[in-house]
Short mmCIF file of C-alpha atoms and ligand atoms in Angstrom, two decimals:
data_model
loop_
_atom_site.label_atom_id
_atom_site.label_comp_id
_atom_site.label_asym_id
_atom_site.label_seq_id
_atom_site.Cartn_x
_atom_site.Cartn_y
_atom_site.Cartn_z
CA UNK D 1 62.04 62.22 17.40
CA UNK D 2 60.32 59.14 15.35
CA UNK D 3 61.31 56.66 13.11
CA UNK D 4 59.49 56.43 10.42
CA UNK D 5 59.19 54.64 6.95
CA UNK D 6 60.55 56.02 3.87
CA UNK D 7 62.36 55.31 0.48
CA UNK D 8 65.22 56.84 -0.20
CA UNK D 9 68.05 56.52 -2.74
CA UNK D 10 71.92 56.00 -1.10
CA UNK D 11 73.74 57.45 -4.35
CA UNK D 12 72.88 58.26 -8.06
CA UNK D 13 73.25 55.33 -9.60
CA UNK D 14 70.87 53.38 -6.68
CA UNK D 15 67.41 52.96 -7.32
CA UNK D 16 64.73 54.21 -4.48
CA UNK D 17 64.93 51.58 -2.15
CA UNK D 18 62.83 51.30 1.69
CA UNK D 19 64.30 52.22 4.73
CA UNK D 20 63.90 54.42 8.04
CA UNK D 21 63.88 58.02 8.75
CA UNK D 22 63.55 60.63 11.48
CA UNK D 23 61.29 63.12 11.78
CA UNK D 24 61.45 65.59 14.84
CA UNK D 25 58.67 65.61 17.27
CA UNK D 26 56.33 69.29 16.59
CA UNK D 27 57.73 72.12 17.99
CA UNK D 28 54.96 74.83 18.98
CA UNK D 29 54.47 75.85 15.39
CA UNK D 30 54.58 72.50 13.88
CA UNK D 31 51.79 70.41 12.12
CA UNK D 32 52.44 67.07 11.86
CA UNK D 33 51.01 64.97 8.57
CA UNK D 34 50.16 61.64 7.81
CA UNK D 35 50.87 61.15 4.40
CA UNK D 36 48.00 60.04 1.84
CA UNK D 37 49.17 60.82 -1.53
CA UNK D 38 52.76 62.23 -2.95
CA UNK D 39 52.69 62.92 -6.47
CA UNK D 40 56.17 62.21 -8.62
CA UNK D 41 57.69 65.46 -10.43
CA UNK D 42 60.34 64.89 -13.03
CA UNK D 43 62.55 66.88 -9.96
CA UNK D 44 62.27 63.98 -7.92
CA UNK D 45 64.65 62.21 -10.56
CA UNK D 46 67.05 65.09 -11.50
CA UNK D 47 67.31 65.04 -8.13
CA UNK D 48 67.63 61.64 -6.84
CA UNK D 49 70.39 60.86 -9.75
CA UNK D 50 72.17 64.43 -9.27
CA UNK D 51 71.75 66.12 -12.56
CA UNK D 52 71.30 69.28 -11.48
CA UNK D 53 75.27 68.79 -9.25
CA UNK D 54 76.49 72.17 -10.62
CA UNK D 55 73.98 73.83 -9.39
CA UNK D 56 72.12 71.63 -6.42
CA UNK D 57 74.33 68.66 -5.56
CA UNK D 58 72.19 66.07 -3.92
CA UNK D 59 72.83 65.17 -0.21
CA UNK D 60 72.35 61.36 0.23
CA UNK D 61 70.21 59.51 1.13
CA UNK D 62 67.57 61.36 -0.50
CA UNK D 63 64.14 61.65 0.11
CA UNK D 64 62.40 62.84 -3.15
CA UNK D 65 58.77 64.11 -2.88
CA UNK D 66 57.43 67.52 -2.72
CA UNK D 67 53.37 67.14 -4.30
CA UNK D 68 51.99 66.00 -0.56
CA UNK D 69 48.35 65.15 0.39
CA UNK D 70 47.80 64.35 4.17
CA UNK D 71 45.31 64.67 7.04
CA UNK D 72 47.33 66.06 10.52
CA UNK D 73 47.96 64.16 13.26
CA UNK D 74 49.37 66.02 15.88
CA UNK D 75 49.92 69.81 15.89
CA UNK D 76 52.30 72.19 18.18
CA UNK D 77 50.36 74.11 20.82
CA UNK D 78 50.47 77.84 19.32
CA UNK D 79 49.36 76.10 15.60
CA UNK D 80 45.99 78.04 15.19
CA UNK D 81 45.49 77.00 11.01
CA UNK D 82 44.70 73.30 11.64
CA UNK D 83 43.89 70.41 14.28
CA UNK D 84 44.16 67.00 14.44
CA UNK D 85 42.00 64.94 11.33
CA UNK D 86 41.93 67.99 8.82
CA UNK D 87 43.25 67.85 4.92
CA UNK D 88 46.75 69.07 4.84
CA UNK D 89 49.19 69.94 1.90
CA UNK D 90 52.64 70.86 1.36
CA UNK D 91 54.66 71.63 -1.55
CA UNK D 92 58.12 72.22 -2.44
CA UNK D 93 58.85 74.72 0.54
CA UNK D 94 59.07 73.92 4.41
CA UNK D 95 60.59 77.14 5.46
CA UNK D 96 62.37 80.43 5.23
CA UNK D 97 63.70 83.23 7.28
CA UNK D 98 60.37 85.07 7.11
CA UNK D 99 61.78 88.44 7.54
CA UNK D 100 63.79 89.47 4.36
CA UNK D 101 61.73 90.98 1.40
CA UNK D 102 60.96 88.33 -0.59
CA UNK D 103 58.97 86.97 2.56
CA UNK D 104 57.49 89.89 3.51
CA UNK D 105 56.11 90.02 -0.06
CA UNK D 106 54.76 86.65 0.25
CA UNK D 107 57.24 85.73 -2.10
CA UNK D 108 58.82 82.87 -0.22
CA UNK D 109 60.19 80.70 -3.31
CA UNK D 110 62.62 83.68 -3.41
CA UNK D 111 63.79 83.86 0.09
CA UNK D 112 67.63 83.45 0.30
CA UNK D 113 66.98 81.48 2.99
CA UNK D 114 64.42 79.22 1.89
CA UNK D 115 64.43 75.25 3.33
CA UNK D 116 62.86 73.10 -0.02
CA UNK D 117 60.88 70.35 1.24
CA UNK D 118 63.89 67.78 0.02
CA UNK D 119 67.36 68.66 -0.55
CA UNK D 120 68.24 71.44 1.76
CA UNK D 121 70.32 71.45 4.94
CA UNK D 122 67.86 70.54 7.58
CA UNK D 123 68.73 72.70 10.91
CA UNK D 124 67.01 70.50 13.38
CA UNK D 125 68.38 66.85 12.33
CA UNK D 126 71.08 67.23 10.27
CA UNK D 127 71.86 65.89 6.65
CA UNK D 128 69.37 66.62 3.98
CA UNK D 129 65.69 67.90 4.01
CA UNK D 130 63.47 64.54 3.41
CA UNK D 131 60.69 64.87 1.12
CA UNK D 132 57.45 63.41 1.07
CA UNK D 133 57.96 59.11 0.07
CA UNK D 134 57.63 58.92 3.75
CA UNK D 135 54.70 57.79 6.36
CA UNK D 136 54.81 61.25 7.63
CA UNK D 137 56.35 64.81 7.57
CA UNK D 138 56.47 67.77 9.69
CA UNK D 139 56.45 71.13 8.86
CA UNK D 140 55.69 74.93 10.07
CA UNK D 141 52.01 75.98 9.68
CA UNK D 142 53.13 78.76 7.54
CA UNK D 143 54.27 75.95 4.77
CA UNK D 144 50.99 74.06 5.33
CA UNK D 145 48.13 74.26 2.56
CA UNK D 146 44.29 74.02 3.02
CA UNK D 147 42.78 71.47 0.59
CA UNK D 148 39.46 72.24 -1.13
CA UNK D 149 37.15 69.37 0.09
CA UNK D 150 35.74 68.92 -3.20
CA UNK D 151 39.00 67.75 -4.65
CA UNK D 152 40.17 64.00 -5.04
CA UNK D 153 43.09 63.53 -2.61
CA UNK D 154 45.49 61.50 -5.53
CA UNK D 155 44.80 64.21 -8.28
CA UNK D 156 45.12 66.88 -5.80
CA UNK D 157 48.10 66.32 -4.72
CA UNK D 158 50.13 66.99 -7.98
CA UNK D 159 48.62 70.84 -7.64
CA UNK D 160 51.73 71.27 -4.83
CA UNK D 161 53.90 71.54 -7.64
CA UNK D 162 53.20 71.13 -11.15
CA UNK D 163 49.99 73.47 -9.95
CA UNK D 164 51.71 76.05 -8.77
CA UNK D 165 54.68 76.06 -11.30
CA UNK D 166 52.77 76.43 -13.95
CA UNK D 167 49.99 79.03 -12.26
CA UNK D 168 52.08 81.35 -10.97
CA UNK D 169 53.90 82.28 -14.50
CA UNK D 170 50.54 81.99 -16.15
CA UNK D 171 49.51 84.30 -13.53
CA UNK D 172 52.42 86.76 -13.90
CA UNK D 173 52.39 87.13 -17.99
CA UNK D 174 48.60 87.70 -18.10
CA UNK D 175 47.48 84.97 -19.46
CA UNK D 176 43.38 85.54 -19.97
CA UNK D 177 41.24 85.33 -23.04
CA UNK D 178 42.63 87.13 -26.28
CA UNK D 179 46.16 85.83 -25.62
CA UNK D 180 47.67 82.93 -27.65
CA UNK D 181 49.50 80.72 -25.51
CA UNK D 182 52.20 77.74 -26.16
CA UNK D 183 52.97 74.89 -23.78
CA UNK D 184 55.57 72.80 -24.58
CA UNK D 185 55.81 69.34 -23.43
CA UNK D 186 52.71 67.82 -22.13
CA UNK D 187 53.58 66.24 -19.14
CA UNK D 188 53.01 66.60 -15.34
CA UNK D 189 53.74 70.33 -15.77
CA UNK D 190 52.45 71.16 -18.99
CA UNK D 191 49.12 69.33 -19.13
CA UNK D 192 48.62 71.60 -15.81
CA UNK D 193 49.73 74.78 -17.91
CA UNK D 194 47.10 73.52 -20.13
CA UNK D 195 44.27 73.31 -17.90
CA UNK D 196 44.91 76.64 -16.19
CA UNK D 197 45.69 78.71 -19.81
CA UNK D 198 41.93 77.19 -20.84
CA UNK D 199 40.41 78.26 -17.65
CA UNK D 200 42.16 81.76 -17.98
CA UNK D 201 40.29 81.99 -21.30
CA UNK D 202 43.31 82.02 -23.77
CA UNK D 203 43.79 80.51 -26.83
CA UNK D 204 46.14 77.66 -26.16
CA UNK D 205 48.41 75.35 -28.54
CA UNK D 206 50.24 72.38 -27.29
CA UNK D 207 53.80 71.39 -28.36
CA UNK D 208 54.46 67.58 -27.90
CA UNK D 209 56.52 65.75 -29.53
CA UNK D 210 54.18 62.36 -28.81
CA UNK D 211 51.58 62.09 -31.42
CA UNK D 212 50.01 59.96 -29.63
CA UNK D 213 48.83 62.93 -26.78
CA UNK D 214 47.26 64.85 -29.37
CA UNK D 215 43.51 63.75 -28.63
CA UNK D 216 44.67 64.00 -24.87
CA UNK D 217 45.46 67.64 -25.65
CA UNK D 218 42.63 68.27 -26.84
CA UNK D 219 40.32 67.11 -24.25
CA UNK D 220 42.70 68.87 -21.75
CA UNK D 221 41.64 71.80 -22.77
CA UNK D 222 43.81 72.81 -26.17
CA UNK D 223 42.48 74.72 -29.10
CA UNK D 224 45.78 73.37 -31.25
CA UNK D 225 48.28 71.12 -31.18
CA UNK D 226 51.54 70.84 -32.81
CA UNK D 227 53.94 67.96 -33.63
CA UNK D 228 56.99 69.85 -32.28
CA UNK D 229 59.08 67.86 -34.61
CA UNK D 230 57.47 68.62 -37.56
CA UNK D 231 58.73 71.58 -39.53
CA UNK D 232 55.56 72.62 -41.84
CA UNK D 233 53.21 72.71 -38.24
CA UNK D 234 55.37 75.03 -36.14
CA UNK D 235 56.08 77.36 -39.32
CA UNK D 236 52.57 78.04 -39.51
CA UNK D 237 52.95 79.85 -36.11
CA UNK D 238 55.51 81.85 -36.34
CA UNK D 239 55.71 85.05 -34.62
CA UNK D 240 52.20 84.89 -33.29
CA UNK D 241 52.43 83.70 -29.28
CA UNK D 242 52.29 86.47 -26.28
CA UNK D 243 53.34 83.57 -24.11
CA UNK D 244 54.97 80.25 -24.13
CA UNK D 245 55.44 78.10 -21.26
CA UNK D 246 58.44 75.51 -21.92
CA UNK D 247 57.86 72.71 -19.51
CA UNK D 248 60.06 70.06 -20.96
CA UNK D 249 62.67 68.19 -18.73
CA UNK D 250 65.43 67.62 -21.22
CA UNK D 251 67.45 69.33 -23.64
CA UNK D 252 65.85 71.02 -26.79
CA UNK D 253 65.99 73.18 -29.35
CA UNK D 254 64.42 76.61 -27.53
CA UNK D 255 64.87 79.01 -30.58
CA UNK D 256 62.26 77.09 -32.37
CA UNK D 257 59.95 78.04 -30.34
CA UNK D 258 61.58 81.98 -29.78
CA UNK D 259 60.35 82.29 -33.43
CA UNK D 260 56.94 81.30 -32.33
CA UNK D 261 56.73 84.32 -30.09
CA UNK D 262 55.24 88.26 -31.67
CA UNK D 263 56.98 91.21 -30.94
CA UNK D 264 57.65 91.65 -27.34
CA UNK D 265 56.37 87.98 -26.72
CA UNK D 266 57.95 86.02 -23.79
CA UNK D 267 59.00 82.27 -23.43
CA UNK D 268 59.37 81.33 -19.60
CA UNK D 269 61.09 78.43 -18.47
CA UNK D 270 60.04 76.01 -15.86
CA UNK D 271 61.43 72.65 -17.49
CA UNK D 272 64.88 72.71 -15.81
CA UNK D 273 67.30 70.24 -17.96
CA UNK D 274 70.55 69.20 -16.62
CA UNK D 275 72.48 70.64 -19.88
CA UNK D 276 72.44 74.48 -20.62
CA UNK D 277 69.94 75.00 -24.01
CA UNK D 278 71.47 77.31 -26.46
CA UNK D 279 70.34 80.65 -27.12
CA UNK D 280 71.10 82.56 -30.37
CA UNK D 281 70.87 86.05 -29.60
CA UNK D 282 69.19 87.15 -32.82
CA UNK D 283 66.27 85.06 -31.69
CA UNK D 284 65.44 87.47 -29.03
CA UNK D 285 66.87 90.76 -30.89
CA UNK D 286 64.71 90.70 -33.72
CA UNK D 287 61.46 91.17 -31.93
CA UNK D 288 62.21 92.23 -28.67
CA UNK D 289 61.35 89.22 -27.21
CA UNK D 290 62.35 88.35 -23.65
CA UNK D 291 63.36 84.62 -22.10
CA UNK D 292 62.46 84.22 -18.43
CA UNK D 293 62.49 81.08 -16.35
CA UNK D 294 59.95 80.78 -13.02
CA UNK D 295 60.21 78.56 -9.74
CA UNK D 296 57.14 76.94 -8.34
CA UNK D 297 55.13 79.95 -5.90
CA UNK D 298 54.95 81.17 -2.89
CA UNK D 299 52.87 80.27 -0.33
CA UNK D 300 50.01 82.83 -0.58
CA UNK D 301 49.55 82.10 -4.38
CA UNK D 302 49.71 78.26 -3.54
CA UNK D 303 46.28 78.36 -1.72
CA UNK D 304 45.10 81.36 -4.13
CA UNK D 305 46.15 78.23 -6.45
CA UNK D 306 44.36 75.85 -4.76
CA UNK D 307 41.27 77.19 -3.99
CA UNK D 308 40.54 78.35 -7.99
CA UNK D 309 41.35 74.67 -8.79
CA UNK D 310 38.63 73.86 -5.88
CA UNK D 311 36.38 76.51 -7.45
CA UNK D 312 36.89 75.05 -11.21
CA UNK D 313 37.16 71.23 -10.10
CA UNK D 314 40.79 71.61 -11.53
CA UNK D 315 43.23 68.17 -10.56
CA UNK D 316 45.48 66.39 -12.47
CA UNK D 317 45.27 63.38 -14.72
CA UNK D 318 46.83 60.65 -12.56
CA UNK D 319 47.99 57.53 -12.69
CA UNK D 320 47.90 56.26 -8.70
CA UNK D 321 50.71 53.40 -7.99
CA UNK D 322 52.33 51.79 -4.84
CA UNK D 323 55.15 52.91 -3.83
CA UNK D 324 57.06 49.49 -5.08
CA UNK D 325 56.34 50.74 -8.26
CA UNK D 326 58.88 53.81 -8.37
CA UNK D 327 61.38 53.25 -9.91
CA UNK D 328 59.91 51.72 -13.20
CA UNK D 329 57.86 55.31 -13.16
CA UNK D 330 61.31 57.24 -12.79
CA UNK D 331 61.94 54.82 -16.52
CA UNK D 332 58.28 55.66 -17.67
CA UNK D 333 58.94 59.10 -17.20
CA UNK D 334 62.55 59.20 -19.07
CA UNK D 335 60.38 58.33 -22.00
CA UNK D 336 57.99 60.61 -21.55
CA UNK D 337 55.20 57.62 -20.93
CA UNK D 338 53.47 59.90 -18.34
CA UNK D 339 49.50 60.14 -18.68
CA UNK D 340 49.81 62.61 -16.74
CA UNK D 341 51.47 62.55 -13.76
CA UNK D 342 52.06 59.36 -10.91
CA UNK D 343 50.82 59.91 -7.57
CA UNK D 344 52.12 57.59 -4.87
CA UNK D 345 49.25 55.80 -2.78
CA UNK D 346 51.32 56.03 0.24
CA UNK D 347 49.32 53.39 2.18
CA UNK D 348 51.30 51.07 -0.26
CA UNK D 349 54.42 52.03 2.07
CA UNK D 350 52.47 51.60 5.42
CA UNK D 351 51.71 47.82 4.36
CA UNK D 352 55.39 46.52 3.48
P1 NAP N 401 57.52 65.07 -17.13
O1 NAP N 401 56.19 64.73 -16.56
O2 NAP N 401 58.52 64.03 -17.31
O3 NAP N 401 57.22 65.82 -18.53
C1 NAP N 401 58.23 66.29 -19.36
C2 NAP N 401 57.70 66.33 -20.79
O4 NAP N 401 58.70 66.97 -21.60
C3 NAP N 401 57.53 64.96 -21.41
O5 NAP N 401 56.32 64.33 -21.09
C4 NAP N 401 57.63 65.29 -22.90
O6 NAP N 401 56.39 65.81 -23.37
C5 NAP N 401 58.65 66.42 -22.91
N1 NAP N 401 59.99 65.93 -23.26
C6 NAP N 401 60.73 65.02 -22.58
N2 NAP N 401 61.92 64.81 -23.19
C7 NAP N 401 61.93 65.62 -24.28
C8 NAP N 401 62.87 65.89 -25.30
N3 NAP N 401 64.05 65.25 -25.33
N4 NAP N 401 62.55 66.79 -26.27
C9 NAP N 401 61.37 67.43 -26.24
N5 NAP N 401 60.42 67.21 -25.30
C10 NAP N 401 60.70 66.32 -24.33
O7 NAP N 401 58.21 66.20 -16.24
P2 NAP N 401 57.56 67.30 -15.24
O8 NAP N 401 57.44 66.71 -13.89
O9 NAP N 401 56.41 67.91 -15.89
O10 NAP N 401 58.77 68.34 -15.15
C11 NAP N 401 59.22 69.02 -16.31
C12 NAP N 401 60.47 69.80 -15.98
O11 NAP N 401 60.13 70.88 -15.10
C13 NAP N 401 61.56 69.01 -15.26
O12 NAP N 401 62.82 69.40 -15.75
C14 NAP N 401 61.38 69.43 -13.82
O13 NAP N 401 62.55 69.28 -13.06
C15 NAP N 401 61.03 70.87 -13.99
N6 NAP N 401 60.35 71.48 -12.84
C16 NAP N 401 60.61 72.78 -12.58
C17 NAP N 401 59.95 73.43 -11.57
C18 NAP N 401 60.18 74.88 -11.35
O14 NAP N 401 59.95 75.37 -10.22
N7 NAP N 401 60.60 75.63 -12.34
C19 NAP N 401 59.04 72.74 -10.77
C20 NAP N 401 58.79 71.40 -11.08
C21 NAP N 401 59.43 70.77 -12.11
P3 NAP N 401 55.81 65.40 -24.82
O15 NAP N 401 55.65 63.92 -24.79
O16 NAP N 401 54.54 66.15 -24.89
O17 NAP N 401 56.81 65.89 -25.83
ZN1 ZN N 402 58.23 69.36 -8.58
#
């Protein structure tokens, strides 16, 4: 077992403060990470202040961090994917029973089983799964990503997550060219969903309710781009989407954007706000359209994931801090002051 350095919030109402964590010594499957870069999702604060306690009450301390960048240090001796110095990633999943369906389908984010990276029950130590504001991490090969060497480490790293949650429902609804395509909320998730509906070829309108993103938008790849909150804009689009990705993290008014869809349209859900949105049924009735909601991707996609955004020199917009600098992000990003997502520098935490 090591020690190593971390920060970690003791309750809800604590802010991320440094301390000292264990991570187990590599077992025979086991890579073991350095960490570079950990970008900060908007989970990492429902999290860390237990929003989401009906349905995921947080274990403390917590360890928030799930967008990792690292190069290995040490691997297990039957680890055949990577060796000491090489680019490693890993996202929100470290492991799962690898037998049941959903596994064998390469569908691990489904896995009844599944460990998430923070914020499970961790078998070998105890207490809760600690994520990636840490020096290092270890974690089955399986639940290890290859990084394209093309791709800047810090804007990389937010492709763990907001990459893959927004891909893999792109992905699944067909998003290509001759689609129209909404994404609401442009921040770490949805100015992803924005670059991957582009480079799928389909016609994509942004929903923010920042005016000040709209030239942003645009240069992120948008076609349009709507002022959410005013009325005449999102009229003009009524029933005309096939797809809408909703990527906001607090409550809002969803059946605005139901009337946006055409007839048999779908709105999925990845923004997951503490507060159930309302739903009026004749929303959905009155075009057949359908409401889904998608969790991040399995493991197979995530490197399918990767290696298009290493073929189309696809990263996020980032904005790289210390790691002192947390907790006025966590406030930057309750007023959605996010251009477009923070990334940790984690040597910030190695030189306290
Ligand atoms: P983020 O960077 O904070 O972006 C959220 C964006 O939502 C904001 O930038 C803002 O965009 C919009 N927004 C915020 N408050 C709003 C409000 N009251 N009304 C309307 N719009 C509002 O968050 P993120 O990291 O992208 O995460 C977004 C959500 O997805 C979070 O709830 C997170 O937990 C969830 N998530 C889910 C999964 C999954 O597997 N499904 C994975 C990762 C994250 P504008 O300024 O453009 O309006
Ligand atoms: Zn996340």
């Amino acid at each position: 077992m090591n020690n190593v350095k971390a920060y970690s919030a003791a309750s809800a109402k604590s802010p991320l403060a440094p301390t000292t964590i264990a991570r187990r010594d590599p077992a025979e499957h086991d890579v073991q990470i350095e960490i570079l870069f950990c970008g900060i999702c908007h989970s990492d604060l429902h999290y860390a202040r237990n929003e989401w306690s009906d349905v995921m009450p947080t274990i403390y301390p917590c360890v928030p961090g799930h967008e990792i960048i690292g190069r290995v240090t040490k691997v297990g001796y039957a680890v055949t994917k990577f060796k000491p110095g090489d680019l490693a990633a890993v996202g929100c999943l470290v492991d799962s029973d690898g037998t049941c369906p959903q596994c064998e389908a390469g569908l691990e984010q489904f896995c009844p089983n599944m460990v998430l990276t923070f914020g499970s029950q961790d078998k070998q130590l105890g207490g809760g799964t600690l994520g990636g504001y840490s020096d290092t991490i270890v974690v089955d090969e399986h639940f290890v990503l290859r990084v394209p060497s093309n791709l800047d480490l810090a804007a990389a790293a937010p492709l763990l997550c907001a990459g893959i949650t927004t891909y893999s429902p792109l992905r699944h609804w067909g998003v290509t060219k001759g689609k129209k395509v909404g994404i609401v909320g442009l921040g770490g998730l949805g100015h992803m969903g924005v670059k991957f509906a582009h480079a799928f070829g389909a016609h994509t309108v942004v929903f923010t309710t920042s005016p000040s993103k709209k030239e942003d938008a645009l240069r992120l790849g948008a076609d349009e781009v709507v002022i959410s909150r005013n009325a005449d804009e999102m009229a003009k689009h009524v029933g005309s989407f096939d797809f809408i990705l909703d990527a906001v993290s607090a409550d809002h008014d969803i059946n605005a954007y139901i009337n946006l869809l055409r007839i048999d349209g779908n709105l999925t859900l990845v923004g997951a706000p503490d507060k159930p949105l309302s739903i009026p049924a004749f929303g959905l009735i009155f075009g057949r359209r359908s409401l889904s909601g998608s969790p991040i991707g399995g493991i197979a996609e995530t490197q399918e994931m990767l290696d298009f955004c290493g073929e189309h020199n696809i990263t996020a917009d980032v904005e790289v801090i210390p790691i002192q600098k947390v907790n006025e992000a966590y406030e930057r990003l309750l007023k959605s002051d996010v251009k477009y997502r923070f990334t940790i520098d984690m040597a910030s935490l190695r030189s306290e």
